[in-house]
């Protein structure tokens, strides 16, 4: 007997720049670690949560509410991890010894 699990969560974009390239990449990269089908829904637009380009087309600015949906065996884990990523504002990992990248 084969059954798919589904999970969803409403989240609000916290990142001040919204879902621009870096957060879109982080979201898609994280989503791709799961076997489940992952989609983002904003208004009446539904996109593939594993596609950076699709995520960028949402135009999700700070404060935008989106719905995360996942269907598959690891759907709950996927939604939980992706929800945490969005709620945390897509933090930038700190690299030891990395200075500000200002060019003269």
PDB file of N, CA and C in Angstrom:
ATOM      1  N   UNK A   1       0.833  -1.176   0.000  1.00  0.00           N
ATOM      2  CA  UNK A   1       0.000   0.000   0.000  1.00  0.00           C
ATOM      3  C   UNK A   1       0.882   1.246   0.000  1.00  0.00           C
ATOM      4  N   UNK A   2       0.703   2.113  -0.974  1.00  0.00           N
ATOM      5  CA  UNK A   2       1.501   3.319  -1.107  1.00  0.00           C
ATOM      6  C   UNK A   2       0.649   4.543  -0.790  1.00  0.00           C
ATOM      7  N   UNK A   3       1.119   5.349   0.137  1.00  0.00           N
ATOM      8  CA  UNK A   3       0.379   6.562   0.447  1.00  0.00           C
ATOM      9  C   UNK A   3       1.337   7.740   0.516  1.00  0.00           C
ATOM     10  N   UNK A   4       0.895   8.859  -0.038  1.00  0.00           N
ATOM     11  CA  UNK A   4       1.698  10.066   0.014  1.00  0.00           C
ATOM     12  C   UNK A   4       1.207  10.933   1.155  1.00  0.00           C
ATOM     13  N   UNK A   5       2.133  11.552   1.802  1.00  0.00           N
ATOM     14  CA  UNK A   5       1.825  12.469   2.875  1.00  0.00           C
ATOM     15  C   UNK A   5       1.830  13.879   2.300  1.00  0.00           C
ATOM     16  N   UNK A   6       0.982  14.728   2.811  1.00  0.00           N
ATOM     17  CA  UNK A   6       1.018  16.121   2.387  1.00  0.00           C
ATOM     18  C   UNK A   6       1.135  17.004   3.622  1.00  0.00           C
ATOM     19  N   UNK A   7       1.750  18.151   3.434  1.00  0.00           N
ATOM     20  CA  UNK A   7       1.920  19.113   4.516  1.00  0.00           C
ATOM     21  C   UNK A   7       1.921  20.508   3.909  1.00  0.00           C
ATOM     22  N   UNK A   8       1.495  21.478   4.690  1.00  0.00           N
ATOM     23  CA  UNK A   8       1.512  22.855   4.203  1.00  0.00           C
ATOM     24  C   UNK A   8       1.687  23.809   5.377  1.00  0.00           C
ATOM     25  N   UNK A   9       2.116  25.014   5.065  1.00  0.00           N
ATOM     26  CA  UNK A   9       2.283  26.054   6.080  1.00  0.00           C
ATOM     27  C   UNK A   9       2.227  27.414   5.407  1.00  0.00           C
ATOM     28  N   UNK A  10       1.549  28.356   6.054  1.00  0.00           N
ATOM     29  CA  UNK A  10       1.560  29.737   5.589  1.00  0.00           C
ATOM     30  C   UNK A  10       2.729  30.431   6.272  1.00  0.00           C
ATOM     31  N   UNK A  11       3.513  31.134   5.471  1.00  0.00           N
ATOM     32  CA  UNK A  11       4.659  31.856   6.016  1.00  0.00           C
ATOM     33  C   UNK A  11       4.690  33.265   5.438  1.00  0.00           C
ATOM     34  N   UNK A  12       5.299  34.158   6.178  1.00  0.00           N
ATOM     35  CA  UNK A  12       5.464  35.534   5.730  1.00  0.00           C
ATOM     36  C   UNK A  12       6.944  35.787   5.492  1.00  0.00           C
ATOM     37  N   UNK A  13       7.255  36.337   4.338  1.00  0.00           N
ATOM     38  CA  UNK A  13       8.653  36.622   3.983  1.00  0.00           C
ATOM     39  C   UNK A  13       9.198  37.664   4.958  1.00  0.00           C
ATOM     40  N   UNK A  14      10.276  37.321   5.666  1.00  0.00           N
ATOM     41  CA  UNK A  14      10.882  38.186   6.677  1.00  0.00           C
ATOM     42  C   UNK A  14      12.083  38.956   6.133  1.00  0.00           C
ATOM     43  N   UNK A  15      12.735  38.398   5.118  1.00  0.00           N
ATOM     44  CA  UNK A  15      13.949  39.000   4.582  1.00  0.00           C
ATOM     45  C   UNK A  15      13.649  40.399   4.037  1.00  0.00           C
ATOM     46  N   UNK A  16      14.395  41.429   4.457  1.00  0.00           N
ATOM     47  CA  UNK A  16      14.123  42.803   4.011  1.00  0.00           C
ATOM     48  C   UNK A  16      14.125  42.979   2.484  1.00  0.00           C
ATOM     49  N   UNK A  17      14.897  42.177   1.777  1.00  0.00           N
ATOM     50  CA  UNK A  17      14.935  42.270   0.320  1.00  0.00           C
ATOM     51  C   UNK A  17      13.975  41.287  -0.356  1.00  0.00           C
ATOM     52  N   UNK A  18      13.181  40.577   0.422  1.00  0.00           N
ATOM     53  CA  UNK A  18      12.237  39.621  -0.154  1.00  0.00           C
ATOM     54  C   UNK A  18      12.950  38.396  -0.706  1.00  0.00           C
ATOM     55  N   UNK A  19      12.274  37.713  -1.625  1.00  0.00           N
ATOM     56  CA  UNK A  19      12.861  36.512  -2.235  1.00  0.00           C
ATOM     57  C   UNK A  19      13.670  36.899  -3.467  1.00  0.00           C
ATOM     58  N   UNK A  20      14.788  37.568  -3.241  1.00  0.00           N
ATOM     59  CA  UNK A  20      15.682  37.887  -4.351  1.00  0.00           C
ATOM     60  C   UNK A  20      16.578  36.680  -4.615  1.00  0.00           C
ATOM     61  N   UNK A  21      17.603  36.846  -5.406  1.00  0.00           N
ATOM     62  CA  UNK A  21      18.377  35.701  -5.906  1.00  0.00           C
ATOM     63  C   UNK A  21      18.948  34.788  -4.815  1.00  0.00           C
ATOM     64  N   UNK A  22      19.616  35.346  -3.815  1.00  0.00           N
ATOM     65  CA  UNK A  22      20.248  34.483  -2.802  1.00  0.00           C
ATOM     66  C   UNK A  22      19.220  33.688  -2.005  1.00  0.00           C
ATOM     67  N   UNK A  23      18.169  34.319  -1.465  1.00  0.00           N
ATOM     68  CA  UNK A  23      17.173  33.519  -0.749  1.00  0.00           C
ATOM     69  C   UNK A  23      16.443  32.530  -1.658  1.00  0.00           C
ATOM     70  N   UNK A  24      16.188  32.919  -2.895  1.00  0.00           N
ATOM     71  CA  UNK A  24      15.519  32.003  -3.829  1.00  0.00           C
ATOM     72  C   UNK A  24      16.399  30.779  -4.063  1.00  0.00           C
ATOM     73  N   UNK A  25      17.702  31.006  -4.215  1.00  0.00           N
ATOM     74  CA  UNK A  25      18.637  29.899  -4.403  1.00  0.00           C
ATOM     75  C   UNK A  25      18.676  29.008  -3.163  1.00  0.00           C
ATOM     76  N   UNK A  26      18.752  29.627  -1.967  1.00  0.00           N
ATOM     77  CA  UNK A  26      18.784  28.850  -0.725  1.00  0.00           C
ATOM     78  C   UNK A  26      17.512  28.027  -0.557  1.00  0.00           C
ATOM     79  N   UNK A  27      16.376  28.617  -0.902  1.00  0.00           N
ATOM     80  CA  UNK A  27      15.110  27.902  -0.789  1.00  0.00           C
ATOM     81  C   UNK A  27      15.093  26.711  -1.738  1.00  0.00           C
ATOM     82  N   UNK A  28      15.419  26.953  -3.008  1.00  0.00           N
ATOM     83  CA  UNK A  28      15.395  25.882  -4.010  1.00  0.00           C
ATOM     84  C   UNK A  28      16.408  24.788  -3.679  1.00  0.00           C
ATOM     85  N   UNK A  29      17.588  25.182  -3.215  1.00  0.00           N
ATOM     86  CA  UNK A  29      18.616  24.210  -2.853  1.00  0.00           C
ATOM     87  C   UNK A  29      18.136  23.332  -1.694  1.00  0.00           C
ATOM     88  N   UNK A  30      17.525  23.949  -0.695  1.00  0.00           N
ATOM     89  CA  UNK A  30      17.009  23.203   0.451  1.00  0.00           C
ATOM     90  C   UNK A  30      15.859  22.297   0.025  1.00  0.00           C
ATOM     91  N   UNK A  31      14.942  22.825  -0.771  1.00  0.00           N
ATOM     92  CA  UNK A  31      13.791  22.041  -1.242  1.00  0.00           C
ATOM     93  C   UNK A  31      14.244  20.827  -2.048  1.00  0.00           C
ATOM     94  N   UNK A  32      15.311  20.990  -2.806  1.00  0.00           N
ATOM     95  CA  UNK A  32      15.806  19.907  -3.660  1.00  0.00           C
ATOM     96  C   UNK A  32      16.389  18.738  -2.875  1.00  0.00           C
ATOM     97  N   UNK A  33      16.640  18.933  -1.598  1.00  0.00           N
ATOM     98  CA  UNK A  33      17.155  17.852  -0.756  1.00  0.00           C
ATOM     99  C   UNK A  33      16.063  16.843  -0.401  1.00  0.00           C
ATOM    100  N   UNK A  34      14.823  17.199  -0.671  1.00  0.00           N
ATOM    101  CA  UNK A  34      13.694  16.338  -0.329  1.00  0.00           C
ATOM    102  C   UNK A  34      13.131  15.674  -1.583  1.00  0.00           C
ATOM    103  N   UNK A  35      12.588  14.476  -1.402  1.00  0.00           N
ATOM    104  CA  UNK A  35      11.973  13.760  -2.511  1.00  0.00           C
ATOM    105  C   UNK A  35      10.587  14.299  -2.846  1.00  0.00           C
ATOM    106  N   UNK A  36       9.934  14.919  -1.892  1.00  0.00           N
ATOM    107  CA  UNK A  36       8.569  15.409  -2.085  1.00  0.00           C
ATOM    108  C   UNK A  36       8.488  16.485  -3.163  1.00  0.00           C
ATOM    109  N   UNK A  37       7.314  16.593  -3.754  1.00  0.00           N
ATOM    110  CA  UNK A  37       7.017  17.698  -4.664  1.00  0.00           C
ATOM    111  C   UNK A  37       6.734  18.905  -3.777  1.00  0.00           C
ATOM    112  N   UNK A  38       7.382  20.018  -4.056  1.00  0.00           N
ATOM    113  CA  UNK A  38       7.244  21.206  -3.215  1.00  0.00           C
ATOM    114  C   UNK A  38       6.800  22.371  -4.084  1.00  0.00           C
ATOM    115  N   UNK A  39       5.747  23.039  -3.641  1.00  0.00           N
ATOM    116  CA  UNK A  39       5.235  24.178  -4.379  1.00  0.00           C
ATOM    117  C   UNK A  39       5.036  25.362  -3.447  1.00  0.00           C
ATOM    118  N   UNK A  40       5.154  26.548  -4.035  1.00  0.00           N
ATOM    119  CA  UNK A  40       4.874  27.799  -3.337  1.00  0.00           C
ATOM    120  C   UNK A  40       3.662  28.423  -4.002  1.00  0.00           C
ATOM    121  N   UNK A  41       2.748  28.961  -3.200  1.00  0.00           N
ATOM    122  CA  UNK A  41       1.557  29.597  -3.740  1.00  0.00           C
ATOM    123  C   UNK A  41       1.477  31.014  -3.197  1.00  0.00           C
ATOM    124  N   UNK A  42       1.366  31.964  -4.120  1.00  0.00           N
ATOM    125  CA  UNK A  42       1.181  33.374  -3.760  1.00  0.00           C
ATOM    126  C   UNK A  42      -0.003  33.864  -4.580  1.00  0.00           C
ATOM    127  N   UNK A  43      -1.037  34.340  -3.904  1.00  0.00           N
ATOM    128  CA  UNK A  43      -2.276  34.740  -4.569  1.00  0.00           C
ATOM    129  C   UNK A  43      -2.793  33.539  -5.364  1.00  0.00           C
ATOM    130  N   UNK A  44      -2.892  33.661  -6.681  1.00  0.00           N
ATOM    131  CA  UNK A  44      -3.379  32.535  -7.488  1.00  0.00           C
ATOM    132  C   UNK A  44      -2.260  31.902  -8.316  1.00  0.00           C
ATOM    133  N   UNK A  45      -1.005  32.209  -7.959  1.00  0.00           N
ATOM    134  CA  UNK A  45       0.151  31.681  -8.689  1.00  0.00           C
ATOM    135  C   UNK A  45       0.768  30.535  -7.893  1.00  0.00           C
ATOM    136  N   UNK A  46       0.933  29.388  -8.550  1.00  0.00           N
ATOM    137  CA  UNK A  46       1.523  28.188  -7.939  1.00  0.00           C
ATOM    138  C   UNK A  46       2.789  27.861  -8.727  1.00  0.00           C
ATOM    139  N   UNK A  47       3.916  27.751  -8.013  1.00  0.00           N
ATOM    140  CA  UNK A  47       5.189  27.490  -8.704  1.00  0.00           C
ATOM    141  C   UNK A  47       5.938  26.322  -8.046  1.00  0.00           C
ATOM    142  N   UNK A  48       6.909  25.808  -8.774  1.00  0.00           N
ATOM    143  CA  UNK A  48       7.779  24.731  -8.315  1.00  0.00           C
ATOM    144  C   UNK A  48       8.786  25.303  -7.315  1.00  0.00           C
ATOM    145  N   UNK A  49       8.750  24.829  -6.079  1.00  0.00           N
ATOM    146  CA  UNK A  49       9.640  25.320  -5.039  1.00  0.00           C
ATOM    147  C   UNK A  49      11.078  24.864  -5.170  1.00  0.00           C
ATOM    148  N   UNK A  50      11.359  24.031  -6.175  1.00  0.00           N
ATOM    149  CA  UNK A  50      12.731  23.580  -6.393  1.00  0.00           C
ATOM    150  C   UNK A  50      13.391  24.326  -7.552  1.00  0.00           C
ATOM    151  N   UNK A  51      12.692  25.321  -8.107  1.00  0.00           N
ATOM    152  CA  UNK A  51      13.201  26.090  -9.243  1.00  0.00           C
ATOM    153  C   UNK A  51      13.482  27.532  -8.827  1.00  0.00           C
ATOM    154  N   UNK A  52      14.745  27.936  -8.894  1.00  0.00           N
ATOM    155  CA  UNK A  52      15.134  29.300  -8.551  1.00  0.00           C
ATOM    156  C   UNK A  52      14.377  30.298  -9.423  1.00  0.00           C
ATOM    157  N   UNK A  53      14.328  30.033 -10.723  1.00  0.00           N
ATOM    158  CA  UNK A  53      13.662  30.967 -11.631  1.00  0.00           C
ATOM    159  C   UNK A  53      12.177  31.095 -11.320  1.00  0.00           C
ATOM    160  N   UNK A  54      11.528  29.983 -11.023  1.00  0.00           N
ATOM    161  CA  UNK A  54      10.120  30.040 -10.660  1.00  0.00           C
ATOM    162  C   UNK A  54       9.917  30.869  -9.394  1.00  0.00           C
ATOM    163  N   UNK A  55      10.782  30.679  -8.410  1.00  0.00           N
ATOM    164  CA  UNK A  55      10.669  31.419  -7.155  1.00  0.00           C
ATOM    165  C   UNK A  55      10.827  32.918  -7.402  1.00  0.00           C
ATOM    166  N   UNK A  56      11.779  33.276  -8.252  1.00  0.00           N
ATOM    167  CA  UNK A  56      11.998  34.691  -8.553  1.00  0.00           C
ATOM    168  C   UNK A  56      10.780  35.325  -9.227  1.00  0.00           C
ATOM    169  N   UNK A  57      10.032  34.541 -10.008  1.00  0.00           N
ATOM    170  CA  UNK A  57       8.860  35.091 -10.709  1.00  0.00           C
ATOM    171  C   UNK A  57       7.733  35.455  -9.753  1.00  0.00           C
ATOM    172  N   UNK A  58       7.768  34.951  -8.524  1.00  0.00           N
ATOM    173  CA  UNK A  58       6.724  35.295  -7.561  1.00  0.00           C
ATOM    174  C   UNK A  58       6.756  36.770  -7.172  1.00  0.00           C
ATOM    175  N   UNK A  59       7.934  37.371  -7.216  1.00  0.00           N
ATOM    176  CA  UNK A  59       8.057  38.761  -6.797  1.00  0.00           C
ATOM    177  C   UNK A  59       7.633  38.948  -5.348  1.00  0.00           C
ATOM    178  N   UNK A  60       8.051  38.037  -4.478  1.00  0.00           N
ATOM    179  CA  UNK A  60       7.644  38.064  -3.076  1.00  0.00           C
ATOM    180  C   UNK A  60       8.534  38.999  -2.267  1.00  0.00           C
ATOM    181  N   UNK A  61       7.987  40.162  -1.931  1.00  0.00           N
ATOM    182  CA  UNK A  61       8.708  41.158  -1.139  1.00  0.00           C
ATOM    183  C   UNK A  61       8.545  40.854   0.348  1.00  0.00           C
ATOM    184  N   UNK A  62       9.303  41.577   1.172  1.00  0.00           N
ATOM    185  CA  UNK A  62       9.162  41.422   2.619  1.00  0.00           C
ATOM    186  C   UNK A  62       7.704  41.672   3.008  1.00  0.00           C
ATOM    187  N   UNK A  63       7.172  40.819   3.863  1.00  0.00           N
ATOM    188  CA  UNK A  63       5.799  40.952   4.310  1.00  0.00           C
ATOM    189  C   UNK A  63       4.796  40.165   3.477  1.00  0.00           C
ATOM    190  N   UNK A  64       5.230  39.616   2.351  1.00  0.00           N
ATOM    191  CA  UNK A  64       4.352  38.813   1.499  1.00  0.00           C
ATOM    192  C   UNK A  64       4.063  37.482   2.164  1.00  0.00           C
ATOM    193  N   UNK A  65       2.792  37.087   2.164  1.00  0.00           N
ATOM    194  CA  UNK A  65       2.415  35.789   2.714  1.00  0.00           C
ATOM    195  C   UNK A  65       2.353  34.776   1.576  1.00  0.00           C
ATOM    196  N   UNK A  66       3.019  33.646   1.768  1.00  0.00           N
ATOM    197  CA  UNK A  66       2.986  32.571   0.786  1.00  0.00           C
ATOM    198  C   UNK A  66       2.601  31.267   1.489  1.00  0.00           C
ATOM    199  N   UNK A  67       2.102  30.349   0.704  1.00  0.00           N
ATOM    200  CA  UNK A  67       1.745  29.035   1.225  1.00  0.00           C
ATOM    201  C   UNK A  67       2.753  28.032   0.688  1.00  0.00           C
ATOM    202  N   UNK A  68       3.365  27.263   1.587  1.00  0.00           N
ATOM    203  CA  UNK A  68       4.262  26.179   1.210  1.00  0.00           C
ATOM    204  C   UNK A  68       3.435  24.906   1.201  1.00  0.00           C
ATOM    205  N   UNK A  69       3.543  24.123   0.137  1.00  0.00           N
ATOM    206  CA  UNK A  69       2.865  22.833   0.087  1.00  0.00           C
ATOM    207  C   UNK A  69       3.854  21.778  -0.362  1.00  0.00           C
ATOM    208  N   UNK A  70       3.804  20.624   0.277  1.00  0.00           N
ATOM    209  CA  UNK A  70       4.663  19.503  -0.100  1.00  0.00           C
ATOM    210  C   UNK A  70       3.832  18.232  -0.107  1.00  0.00           C
ATOM    211  N   UNK A  71       4.112  17.376  -1.087  1.00  0.00           N
ATOM    212  CA  UNK A  71       3.440  16.085  -1.182  1.00  0.00           C
ATOM    213  C   UNK A  71       4.511  15.029  -1.417  1.00  0.00           C
ATOM    214  N   UNK A  72       4.541  14.018  -0.554  1.00  0.00           N
ATOM    215  CA  UNK A  72       5.519  12.939  -0.669  1.00  0.00           C
ATOM    216  C   UNK A  72       5.827  12.379   0.708  1.00  0.00           C
ATOM    217  N   UNK A  73       6.674  11.384   0.715  1.00  0.00           N
ATOM    218  CA  UNK A  73       7.000  10.694   1.965  1.00  0.00           C
ATOM    219  C   UNK A  73       7.666  11.593   3.004  1.00  0.00           C
ATOM    220  N   UNK A  74       8.441  12.583   2.552  1.00  0.00           N
ATOM    221  CA  UNK A  74       9.141  13.465   3.492  1.00  0.00           C
ATOM    222  C   UNK A  74       8.539  14.877   3.508  1.00  0.00           C
ATOM    223  N   UNK A  75       7.242  14.982   3.183  1.00  0.00           N
ATOM    224  CA  UNK A  75       6.572  16.280   3.069  1.00  0.00           C
ATOM    225  C   UNK A  75       6.619  17.086   4.366  1.00  0.00           C
ATOM    226  N   UNK A  76       6.344  16.450   5.487  1.00  0.00           N
ATOM    227  CA  UNK A  76       6.317  17.166   6.762  1.00  0.00           C
ATOM    228  C   UNK A  76       7.688  17.736   7.103  1.00  0.00           C
ATOM    229  N   UNK A  77       8.718  16.935   6.944  1.00  0.00           N
ATOM    230  CA  UNK A  77      10.083  17.404   7.224  1.00  0.00           C
ATOM    231  C   UNK A  77      10.461  18.545   6.280  1.00  0.00           C
ATOM    232  N   UNK A  78      10.060  18.433   5.018  1.00  0.00           N
ATOM    233  CA  UNK A  78      10.368  19.474   4.033  1.00  0.00           C
ATOM    234  C   UNK A  78       9.718  20.792   4.422  1.00  0.00           C
ATOM    235  N   UNK A  79       8.433  20.748   4.736  1.00  0.00           N
ATOM    236  CA  UNK A  79       7.723  21.975   5.094  1.00  0.00           C
ATOM    237  C   UNK A  79       8.302  22.579   6.363  1.00  0.00           C
ATOM    238  N   UNK A  80       8.612  21.754   7.350  1.00  0.00           N
ATOM    239  CA  UNK A  80       9.186  22.275   8.593  1.00  0.00           C
ATOM    240  C   UNK A  80      10.517  22.976   8.345  1.00  0.00           C
ATOM    241  N   UNK A  81      11.383  22.354   7.552  1.00  0.00           N
ATOM    242  CA  UNK A  81      12.697  22.957   7.295  1.00  0.00           C
ATOM    243  C   UNK A  81      12.573  24.232   6.464  1.00  0.00           C
ATOM    244  N   UNK A  82      11.728  24.208   5.438  1.00  0.00           N
ATOM    245  CA  UNK A  82      11.566  25.373   4.578  1.00  0.00           C
ATOM    246  C   UNK A  82      10.881  26.522   5.315  1.00  0.00           C
ATOM    247  N   UNK A  83       9.926  26.186   6.164  1.00  0.00           N
ATOM    248  CA  UNK A  83       9.259  27.213   6.972  1.00  0.00           C
ATOM    249  C   UNK A  83      10.282  27.897   7.872  1.00  0.00           C
ATOM    250  N   UNK A  84      11.145  27.128   8.506  1.00  0.00           N
ATOM    251  CA  UNK A  84      12.180  27.695   9.377  1.00  0.00           C
ATOM    252  C   UNK A  84      13.129  28.592   8.583  1.00  0.00           C
ATOM    253  N   UNK A  85      13.464  28.197   7.372  1.00  0.00           N
ATOM    254  CA  UNK A  85      14.350  28.990   6.524  1.00  0.00           C
ATOM    255  C   UNK A  85      13.716  30.348   6.222  1.00  0.00           C
ATOM    256  N   UNK A  86      12.430  30.350   5.870  1.00  0.00           N
ATOM    257  CA  UNK A  86      11.728  31.600   5.548  1.00  0.00           C
ATOM    258  C   UNK A  86      11.582  32.470   6.790  1.00  0.00           C
ATOM    259  N   UNK A  87      11.152  31.882   7.896  1.00  0.00           N
ATOM    260  CA  UNK A  87      10.923  32.625   9.135  1.00  0.00           C
ATOM    261  C   UNK A  87      12.225  33.239   9.661  1.00  0.00           C
ATOM    262  N   UNK A  88      13.338  32.548   9.462  1.00  0.00           N
ATOM    263  CA  UNK A  88      14.630  33.043   9.942  1.00  0.00           C
ATOM    264  C   UNK A  88      15.179  34.178   9.083  1.00  0.00           C
ATOM    265  N   UNK A  89      14.534  34.462   7.953  1.00  0.00           N
ATOM    266  CA  UNK A  89      14.997  35.547   7.088  1.00  0.00           C
ATOM    267  C   UNK A  89      16.149  35.161   6.190  1.00  0.00           C
ATOM    268  N   UNK A  90      16.348  33.866   5.950  1.00  0.00           N
ATOM    269  CA  UNK A  90      17.431  33.368   5.091  1.00  0.00           C
ATOM    270  C   UNK A  90      18.775  33.889   5.572  1.00  0.00           C
ATOM    271  N   UNK A  91      19.190  33.495   6.768  1.00  0.00           N
ATOM    272  CA  UNK A  91      20.441  34.027   7.326  1.00  0.00           C
ATOM    273  C   UNK A  91      21.648  33.698   6.453  1.00  0.00           C
ATOM    274  N   UNK A  92      22.573  34.642   6.426  1.00  0.00           N
ATOM    275  CA  UNK A  92      23.815  34.456   5.684  1.00  0.00           C
ATOM    276  C   UNK A  92      24.795  33.719   6.572  1.00  0.00           C
ATOM    277  N   UNK A  93      25.309  32.568   6.101  1.00  0.00           N
ATOM    278  CA  UNK A  93      26.293  31.856   6.919  1.00  0.00           C
ATOM    279  C   UNK A  93      27.567  32.690   7.053  1.00  0.00           C
ATOM    280  N   UNK A  94      28.065  32.747   8.267  1.00  0.00           N
ATOM    281  CA  UNK A  94      29.306  33.495   8.504  1.00  0.00           C
ATOM    282  C   UNK A  94      30.501  32.611   8.203  1.00  0.00           C
ATOM    283  N   UNK A  95      31.467  33.204   7.507  1.00  0.00           N
ATOM    284  CA  UNK A  95      32.692  32.479   7.180  1.00  0.00           C
ATOM    285  C   UNK A  95      33.822  33.071   8.001  1.00  0.00           C
ATOM    286  N   UNK A  96      34.587  32.229   8.688  1.00  0.00           N
ATOM    287  CA  UNK A  96      35.683  32.742   9.515  1.00  0.00           C
ATOM    288  C   UNK A  96      36.678  33.538   8.676  1.00  0.00           C
ATOM    289  N   UNK A  97      37.041  34.708   9.198  1.00  0.00           N
ATOM    290  CA  UNK A  97      38.051  35.527   8.526  1.00  0.00           C
ATOM    291  C   UNK A  97      37.543  36.275   7.301  1.00  0.00           C
ATOM    292  N   UNK A  98      36.244  36.220   7.020  1.00  0.00           N
ATOM    293  CA  UNK A  98      35.720  36.893   5.837  1.00  0.00           C
ATOM    294  C   UNK A  98      35.465  38.363   6.175  1.00  0.00           C
ATOM    295  N   UNK A  99      36.062  39.246   5.403  1.00  0.00           N
ATOM    296  CA  UNK A  99      35.884  40.672   5.610  1.00  0.00           C
ATOM    297  C   UNK A  99      34.838  41.195   4.632  1.00  0.00           C
ATOM    298  N   UNK A 100      34.455  42.426   4.812  1.00  0.00           N
ATOM    299  CA  UNK A 100      33.492  43.055   3.909  1.00  0.00           C
ATOM    300  C   UNK A 100      34.073  43.086   2.504  1.00  0.00           C
ATOM    301  N   UNK A 101      33.232  42.778   1.530  1.00  0.00           N
ATOM    302  CA  UNK A 101      33.706  42.692   0.138  1.00  0.00           C
ATOM    303  C   UNK A 101      33.488  44.012  -0.574  1.00  0.00           C
ATOM    304  N   UNK A 102      34.276  45.018  -0.222  1.00  0.00           N
ATOM    305  CA  UNK A 102      34.197  46.321  -0.863  1.00  0.00           C
ATOM    306  C   UNK A 102      35.393  46.473  -1.778  1.00  0.00           C
ATOM    307  N   UNK A 103      35.116  46.796  -3.034  1.00  0.00           N
ATOM    308  CA  UNK A 103      36.208  46.970  -3.989  1.00  0.00           C
ATOM    309  C   UNK A 103      36.416  48.451  -4.269  1.00  0.00           C
ATOM    310  N   UNK A 104      37.679  48.826  -4.408  1.00  0.00           N
ATOM    311  CA  UNK A 104      37.995  50.226  -4.685  1.00  0.00           C
ATOM    312  C   UNK A 104      37.855  50.546  -6.135  1.00  0.00           C
TER     313      UNK A 104
END
